[in-house]
């Protein structure tokens, strides 16, 4: 077939009125003609078996119509010069629906996207992507779970700008977003009642922030990968306060820990424990300056009380090895060896004038 086969009325040798035309490539039009041009109501069957049924103008779909593709997609709405433009709805066989304002086959302006699982987006579009203000609602979920939802700003199909997100466990985040991730200043309220206010980077707590724990503890300081890292302070629910360095969520480096009863430690920490060089101040004016390990006096150190001074070795908070006791206020000294906090073997008593007394019983 090399020419159009037309059945219908003619006017001046051209198709005019309601007729049927079969084209050389097998495509077919059945509908109204105006002096050889498809215009008015008509149905067109394309060579790929897709169809358009609706209004025509100047040989192109123009006005209200329905287009059906071989894969089952259906668009019903407004066309302009052959392309979906204006209000319309596109459906897919799997239940996916796009509806709203179209420009040249793409959503532009207000629109809605409904997904097969029941989740949907409703808001602004740019070039068929979520862009501007919009709301996303996740799929309907089983009992005991929240429906995920996001209400905020979008850019190029991703959460971008400021928005509020409700997680399926009931947790809530409100703040900045970049590329679908929490990023910038934000507030996260956890299901157990804990709350974080501060900086996020790529979905994690990074930068300065304040975390209120469910047990009453409060951390203020810098974060890295959602853990305290760098400088920060922790106010514990028992009244203790730590100010200093953190690493991977633990006290690590130089810091100061003040206890609820007036005790205070200034020194080094390792993995949340007092470890390394430090000084402990007790409410009764006792002090210890020296080495610590796993929160205990361990190594060399000086213990000073109102009545005496001990300088020597320690193991697990007990005097161990060689040491010297100085008795206050007169200054007499005892030099000896300790084991598990007790004197063992022979010691030497050194008086303030330098004289010595050795006694096997000491």
Short mmCIF file of C-alpha atoms in Angstrom, two decimals:
data_model
loop_
_atom_site.label_atom_id
_atom_site.label_comp_id
_atom_site.label_asym_id
_atom_site.label_seq_id
_atom_site.Cartn_x
_atom_site.Cartn_y
_atom_site.Cartn_z
CA UNK A 1 0.00 0.00 0.00
CA UNK A 2 1.58 3.25 -1.17
CA UNK A 3 -1.24 5.69 -0.64
CA UNK A 4 -3.89 6.64 1.87
CA UNK A 5 -7.11 4.69 1.59
CA UNK A 6 -9.99 6.92 2.60
CA UNK A 7 -13.64 6.15 3.08
CA UNK A 8 -15.99 9.03 3.69
CA UNK A 9 -17.32 12.34 2.36
CA UNK A 10 -15.21 14.71 0.26
CA UNK A 11 -15.23 18.45 -0.21
CA UNK A 12 -13.25 19.93 -3.06
CA UNK A 13 -11.47 16.61 -3.52
CA UNK A 14 -10.41 16.42 0.11
CA UNK A 15 -11.73 14.40 3.04
CA UNK A 16 -14.30 16.46 4.88
CA UNK A 17 -16.63 15.26 7.65
CA UNK A 18 -16.63 11.89 9.37
CA UNK A 19 -14.50 9.32 7.61
CA UNK A 20 -11.88 6.59 7.87
CA UNK A 21 -8.29 6.77 6.60
CA UNK A 22 -5.72 3.95 6.44
CA UNK A 23 -2.16 5.20 5.89
CA UNK A 24 0.70 3.50 4.00
CA UNK A 25 2.48 2.47 7.22
CA UNK A 26 -0.65 0.72 8.50
CA UNK A 27 -1.80 3.47 10.85
CA UNK A 28 -5.49 4.24 10.90
CA UNK A 29 -7.69 7.24 11.71
CA UNK A 30 -11.43 7.14 12.18
CA UNK A 31 -13.09 10.44 12.88
CA UNK A 32 -13.73 13.95 11.68
CA UNK A 33 -11.84 15.70 8.87
CA UNK A 34 -11.85 19.35 7.80
CA UNK A 35 -10.57 19.76 4.24
CA UNK A 36 -8.15 16.86 4.53
CA UNK A 37 -6.96 17.63 8.05
CA UNK A 38 -7.83 15.61 11.13
CA UNK A 39 -9.90 18.01 13.20
CA UNK A 40 -12.65 17.45 15.77
CA UNK A 41 -13.33 14.05 17.33
CA UNK A 42 -11.44 10.99 16.20
CA UNK A 43 -9.53 7.84 17.03
CA UNK A 44 -6.03 7.10 15.74
CA UNK A 45 -4.34 3.69 15.83
CA UNK A 46 -0.53 3.91 15.56
CA UNK A 47 1.70 1.29 13.95
CA UNK A 48 2.86 0.09 17.42
CA UNK A 49 -0.84 -0.59 18.25
CA UNK A 50 -1.13 2.35 20.66
CA UNK A 51 -4.26 4.43 20.24
CA UNK A 52 -5.47 7.97 20.78
CA UNK A 53 -9.17 8.73 21.04
CA UNK A 54 -10.26 12.32 21.50
CA UNK A 55 -10.07 15.85 20.18
CA UNK A 56 -7.93 16.82 17.16
CA UNK A 57 -6.74 20.08 15.72
CA UNK A 58 -4.53 20.65 12.70
CA UNK A 59 -3.75 16.91 12.36
CA UNK A 60 -2.61 16.56 16.00
CA UNK A 61 -4.24 15.45 19.24
CA UNK A 62 -5.43 18.68 20.79
CA UNK A 63 -8.01 19.03 23.56
CA UNK A 64 -9.40 16.21 25.68
CA UNK A 65 -8.45 12.65 24.87
CA UNK A 66 -7.26 9.22 25.95
CA UNK A 67 -4.05 7.55 24.80
CA UNK A 68 -3.44 3.83 25.36
CA UNK A 69 -0.04 2.16 24.88
CA UNK A 70 0.61 -1.54 24.15
CA UNK A 71 2.24 -2.01 27.57
CA UNK A 72 -1.04 -1.04 29.25
CA UNK A 73 -0.31 2.57 30.13
CA UNK A 74 -3.28 4.92 29.82
CA UNK A 75 -3.23 8.71 29.75
CA UNK A 76 -6.52 10.55 30.03
CA UNK A 77 -6.54 14.31 29.95
CA UNK A 78 -5.64 17.38 27.95
CA UNK A 79 -3.40 17.39 24.86
CA UNK A 80 -1.78 20.35 23.11
CA UNK A 81 -0.24 19.87 19.65
CA UNK A 82 0.05 16.13 20.11
CA UNK A 83 1.50 16.01 23.61
CA UNK A 84 -0.07 15.66 27.08
CA UNK A 85 -0.27 19.25 28.29
CA UNK A 86 -2.69 20.50 30.93
CA UNK A 87 -4.68 18.46 33.46
CA UNK A 88 -4.38 14.72 33.09
CA UNK A 89 -3.77 11.31 34.60
CA UNK A 90 -1.37 8.54 33.57
CA UNK A 91 -1.99 4.99 34.82
CA UNK A 92 0.22 1.90 34.60
CA UNK A 93 -0.98 -1.72 34.84
CA UNK A 94 0.81 -2.20 38.18
CA UNK A 95 -1.35 0.49 39.77
CA UNK A 96 1.09 3.38 39.50
CA UNK A 97 -0.69 6.70 38.87
CA UNK A 98 0.61 10.13 37.95
CA UNK A 99 -1.92 12.93 37.90
CA UNK A 100 -1.79 16.68 37.82
CA UNK A 101 -0.58 19.35 35.45
CA UNK A 102 1.39 18.19 32.39
CA UNK A 103 3.64 20.01 29.94
CA UNK A 104 4.81 18.08 26.86
CA UNK A 105 4.32 14.70 28.51
CA UNK A 106 5.87 15.54 31.86
CA UNK A 107 4.37 16.60 35.18
CA UNK A 108 4.98 20.27 35.86
CA UNK A 109 3.55 22.26 38.76
CA UNK A 110 1.05 20.57 41.09
CA UNK A 111 0.80 16.82 40.82
CA UNK A 112 0.44 13.49 42.57
CA UNK A 113 2.25 10.17 42.23
CA UNK A 114 0.56 7.07 43.68
CA UNK A 115 2.69 3.91 43.90
CA UNK A 116 1.51 0.27 43.81
CA UNK A 117 2.16 -0.23 47.54
CA UNK A 118 -0.16 2.65 48.43
CA UNK A 119 2.54 5.20 49.13
CA UNK A 120 2.20 8.54 47.36
CA UNK A 121 3.74 11.95 46.78
CA UNK A 122 1.61 15.06 46.42
CA UNK A 123 3.10 18.44 45.74
CA UNK A 124 5.09 20.39 43.21
CA UNK A 125 6.86 18.98 40.15
CA UNK A 126 9.52 20.24 37.78
CA UNK A 127 10.31 18.22 34.64
CA UNK A 128 8.44 15.19 36.04
CA UNK A 129 10.46 15.18 39.28
CA UNK A 130 9.43 16.18 42.79
CA UNK A 131 10.61 19.76 43.18
CA UNK A 132 9.49 22.42 45.65
CA UNK A 133 7.02 21.77 48.47
CA UNK A 134 5.50 18.34 48.77
CA UNK A 135 4.26 15.55 51.02
CA UNK A 136 5.29 11.90 50.84
CA UNK A 137 3.25 9.23 52.59
CA UNK A 138 4.64 5.71 52.87
CA UNK A 139 2.65 2.52 52.38
CA UNK A 140 -0.03 1.46 54.82
CA UNK A 141 1.66 -0.65 57.48
CA UNK A 142 0.79 -3.37 59.94
CA UNK A 143 -0.56 -2.63 63.40
CA UNK A 144 1.97 -1.16 65.80
CA UNK A 145 3.84 0.73 63.09
CA UNK A 146 3.57 4.34 61.99
CA UNK A 147 3.01 5.35 58.38
CA UNK A 148 6.22 6.92 57.13
CA UNK A 149 5.70 10.49 56.01
CA UNK A 150 7.74 13.47 54.87
CA UNK A 151 6.44 17.01 54.60
CA UNK A 152 8.88 19.54 53.24
CA UNK A 153 11.04 20.71 50.38
CA UNK A 154 12.27 18.70 47.39
CA UNK A 155 14.71 19.21 44.52
CA UNK A 156 15.19 17.01 41.45
CA UNK A 157 13.23 14.13 42.97
CA UNK A 158 14.99 14.12 46.34
CA UNK A 159 14.31 15.55 49.79
CA UNK A 160 16.25 18.81 49.80
CA UNK A 161 15.93 21.85 52.06
CA UNK A 162 13.79 21.87 55.19
CA UNK A 163 11.40 19.09 56.04
CA UNK A 164 9.79 16.90 58.68
CA UNK A 165 10.06 13.10 58.54
CA UNK A 166 8.12 10.60 60.64
CA UNK A 167 9.72 7.13 60.78
CA UNK A 168 7.77 3.88 60.97
CA UNK A 169 8.81 3.42 64.62
CA UNK A 170 7.40 6.84 65.54
CA UNK A 171 10.70 8.71 65.67
CA UNK A 172 10.55 12.25 64.23
CA UNK A 173 13.20 14.35 62.48
CA UNK A 174 12.72 17.96 61.48
CA UNK A 175 15.47 20.00 59.88
CA UNK A 176 17.73 20.20 56.86
CA UNK A 177 17.98 17.68 54.03
CA UNK A 178 20.47 17.19 51.19
CA UNK A 179 20.14 14.42 48.58
CA UNK A 180 17.51 12.49 50.56
CA UNK A 181 19.61 12.50 53.75
CA UNK A 182 19.36 14.45 57.00
CA UNK A 183 21.92 17.23 56.57
CA UNK A 184 22.28 20.59 58.28
CA UNK A 185 20.62 21.82 61.46
CA UNK A 186 17.90 19.54 62.79
CA UNK A 187 16.05 18.01 65.72
CA UNK A 188 15.58 14.26 66.12
CA UNK A 189 13.11 12.91 68.69
CA UNK A 190 13.55 9.20 69.39
CA UNK A 191 10.83 6.77 70.40
CA UNK A 192 12.28 6.38 73.90
CA UNK A 193 11.96 10.14 74.50
CA UNK A 194 15.60 11.00 73.85
CA UNK A 195 16.20 14.12 71.76
CA UNK A 196 19.09 15.48 69.69
CA UNK A 197 19.34 19.06 68.49
CA UNK A 198 22.28 20.04 66.31
CA UNK A 199 24.18 19.35 63.13
CA UNK A 200 23.71 16.43 60.77
CA UNK A 201 25.90 15.39 57.82
CA UNK A 202 24.79 12.62 55.43
CA UNK A 203 22.24 11.23 57.85
CA UNK A 204 24.48 11.15 60.92
CA UNK A 205 25.08 13.42 63.87
CA UNK A 206 28.16 15.42 62.87
CA UNK A 207 29.30 18.76 64.27
CA UNK A 208 27.97 20.48 67.38
CA UNK A 209 24.84 19.17 69.02
CA UNK A 210 22.97 18.60 72.27
CA UNK A 211 21.62 15.14 73.13
CA UNK A 212 19.12 14.64 75.95
CA UNK A 213 19.10 10.95 76.89
CA UNK A 214 16.03 9.20 78.24
CA UNK A 215 17.75 8.62 81.61
CA UNK A 216 18.35 12.34 82.11
CA UNK A 217 21.96 12.52 80.92
CA UNK A 218 22.72 15.53 78.68
CA UNK A 219 25.66 15.75 76.26
CA UNK A 220 26.75 19.06 74.73
CA UNK A 221 29.58 19.06 72.24
CA UNK A 222 30.86 17.86 68.89
CA UNK A 223 29.87 14.64 67.12
CA UNK A 224 31.36 12.41 64.44
CA UNK A 225 29.42 9.59 62.79
CA UNK A 226 26.65 9.94 65.40
CA UNK A 227 29.05 9.57 68.36
CA UNK A 228 30.54 12.19 70.71
CA UNK A 229 33.96 13.07 69.30
CA UNK A 230 36.26 15.97 70.20
CA UNK A 231 35.35 18.45 72.91
CA UNK A 232 32.18 18.07 74.91
CA UNK A 233 30.50 17.91 78.29
CA UNK A 234 28.17 15.34 79.80
CA UNK A 235 25.84 16.14 82.67
CA UNK A 236 24.88 12.78 84.17
CA UNK A 237 21.58 12.16 85.88
CA UNK A 238 23.36 11.31 89.16
CA UNK A 239 24.83 14.83 89.31
CA UNK A 240 28.25 13.98 87.86
CA UNK A 241 29.71 16.25 85.18
CA UNK A 242 32.44 15.48 82.64
CA UNK A 243 34.13 18.13 80.52
CA UNK A 244 36.85 17.24 78.08
CA UNK A 245 37.79 15.10 75.09
CA UNK A 246 35.73 12.30 73.52
CA UNK A 247 36.42 9.62 70.95
CA UNK A 248 33.92 7.17 69.44
CA UNK A 249 31.33 8.07 72.06
CA UNK A 250 33.62 7.58 75.05
CA UNK A 251 35.63 9.84 77.35
CA UNK A 252 39.09 9.74 75.80
CA UNK A 253 41.98 12.17 76.21
CA UNK A 254 42.25 15.02 78.70
CA UNK A 255 39.23 15.85 80.79
CA UNK A 256 37.70 16.72 84.14
CA UNK A 257 35.13 14.57 85.92
CA UNK A 258 33.23 15.99 88.89
CA UNK A 259 31.29 13.54 91.03
CA UNK A 260 27.96 14.10 92.77
CA UNK A 261 29.53 14.25 96.25
CA UNK A 262 32.30 16.76 95.62
CA UNK A 263 35.00 14.45 94.28
CA UNK A 264 36.88 15.60 91.17
CA UNK A 265 39.33 14.02 88.73
CA UNK A 266 41.50 16.02 86.33
CA UNK A 267 43.61 14.06 83.91
CA UNK A 268 43.64 11.50 81.15
CA UNK A 269 40.90 9.11 80.03
CA UNK A 270 40.98 6.01 77.82
CA UNK A 271 37.80 4.26 76.63
CA UNK A 272 35.60 6.01 79.19
CA UNK A 273 37.93 5.20 82.12
CA UNK A 274 40.37 7.28 84.12
CA UNK A 275 43.66 6.08 82.67
CA UNK A 276 47.10 7.67 82.44
CA UNK A 277 48.27 10.66 84.43
CA UNK A 278 45.74 12.42 86.62
CA UNK A 279 44.83 14.01 89.91
CA UNK A 280 41.88 13.02 92.10
CA UNK A 281 40.47 15.42 94.67
CA UNK A 282 38.22 14.01 97.43
CA UNK A 283 35.70 15.90 99.61
CA UNK A 284 37.77 15.26 102.79
CA UNK A 285 40.69 17.16 101.18
CA UNK A 286 42.50 13.96 100.30
CA UNK A 287 44.25 14.06 96.91
CA UNK A 288 45.92 11.51 94.70
CA UNK A 289 48.28 12.53 91.91
CA UNK A 290 49.75 9.90 89.66
CA UNK A 291 48.90 7.06 87.34
CA UNK A 292 45.48 5.50 86.79
CA UNK A 293 44.26 2.42 84.95
CA UNK A 294 40.62 1.37 84.46
CA UNK A 295 39.38 3.97 86.99
CA UNK A 296 41.82 2.76 89.69
CA UNK A 297 45.07 4.10 91.10
CA UNK A 298 47.62 1.97 89.26
CA UNK A 299 51.32 2.70 88.81
CA UNK A 300 53.25 5.42 90.60
CA UNK A 301 51.43 8.07 92.59
CA UNK A 302 51.20 10.32 95.62
CA UNK A 303 48.29 10.10 98.05
CA UNK A 304 47.95 13.09 100.36
CA UNK A 305 45.57 13.11 103.34
CA UNK A 306 45.30 15.56 106.24
CA UNK A 307 47.44 13.15 108.32
CA UNK A 308 49.95 11.59 105.94
CA UNK A 309 51.47 11.39 102.47
CA UNK A 310 52.15 8.14 100.63
CA UNK A 311 54.41 8.16 97.59
CA UNK A 312 55.01 4.94 95.73
CA UNK A 313 53.49 2.13 93.75
CA UNK A 314 49.82 1.17 93.33
CA UNK A 315 47.89 -1.75 91.87
CA UNK A 316 44.09 -1.68 91.62
CA UNK A 317 43.73 1.10 94.21
CA UNK A 318 46.03 -0.65 96.71
CA UNK A 319 49.58 0.24 97.70
CA UNK A 320 51.99 -2.13 95.99
CA UNK A 321 55.77 -2.28 95.88
CA UNK A 322 58.18 0.30 97.29
CA UNK A 323 56.76 3.36 98.95
CA UNK A 324 57.34 6.13 101.45
CA UNK A 325 54.89 7.29 104.12
CA UNK A 326 55.29 10.80 105.49
CA UNK A 327 53.47 11.47 108.74
CA UNK A 328 52.01 14.92 109.21
CA UNK A 329 52.55 17.41 110.66
CA UNK A 330 55.96 16.45 112.14
CA UNK A 331 57.40 14.99 108.90
CA UNK A 332 58.65 11.58 110.04
CA UNK A 333 58.86 9.06 107.19
CA UNK A 334 58.52 5.33 106.79
CA UNK A 335 60.13 3.59 103.82
CA UNK A 336 59.06 0.06 103.04
CA UNK A 337 57.38 -2.45 100.76
CA UNK A 338 53.63 -2.99 100.36
CA UNK A 339 51.62 -5.86 98.94
CA UNK A 340 47.88 -5.59 98.36
CA UNK A 341 47.80 -2.53 100.58
CA UNK A 342 49.72 -4.06 103.52
CA UNK A 343 53.31 -3.58 104.66
CA UNK A 344 55.48 -6.66 104.11
CA UNK A 345 59.06 -7.35 105.16
CA UNK A 346 61.37 -4.92 106.95
CA UNK A 347 60.97 -1.17 106.74
CA UNK A 348 62.93 1.91 107.79
CA UNK A 349 61.60 4.73 109.95
CA UNK A 350 63.30 8.03 109.12
CA UNK A 351 62.89 10.83 111.61
CA UNK A 352 62.70 14.47 110.72
CA UNK A 353 66.30 15.03 111.96
CA UNK A 354 67.54 12.32 109.56
CA UNK A 355 68.10 9.57 112.11
CA UNK A 356 66.86 6.09 111.20
CA UNK A 357 65.35 3.15 112.99
CA UNK A 358 65.33 -0.31 111.42
CA UNK A 359 63.10 -2.89 113.01
CA UNK A 360 62.38 -6.30 111.50
CA UNK A 361 58.84 -5.99 112.74
CA UNK A 362 58.23 -2.95 110.55
#
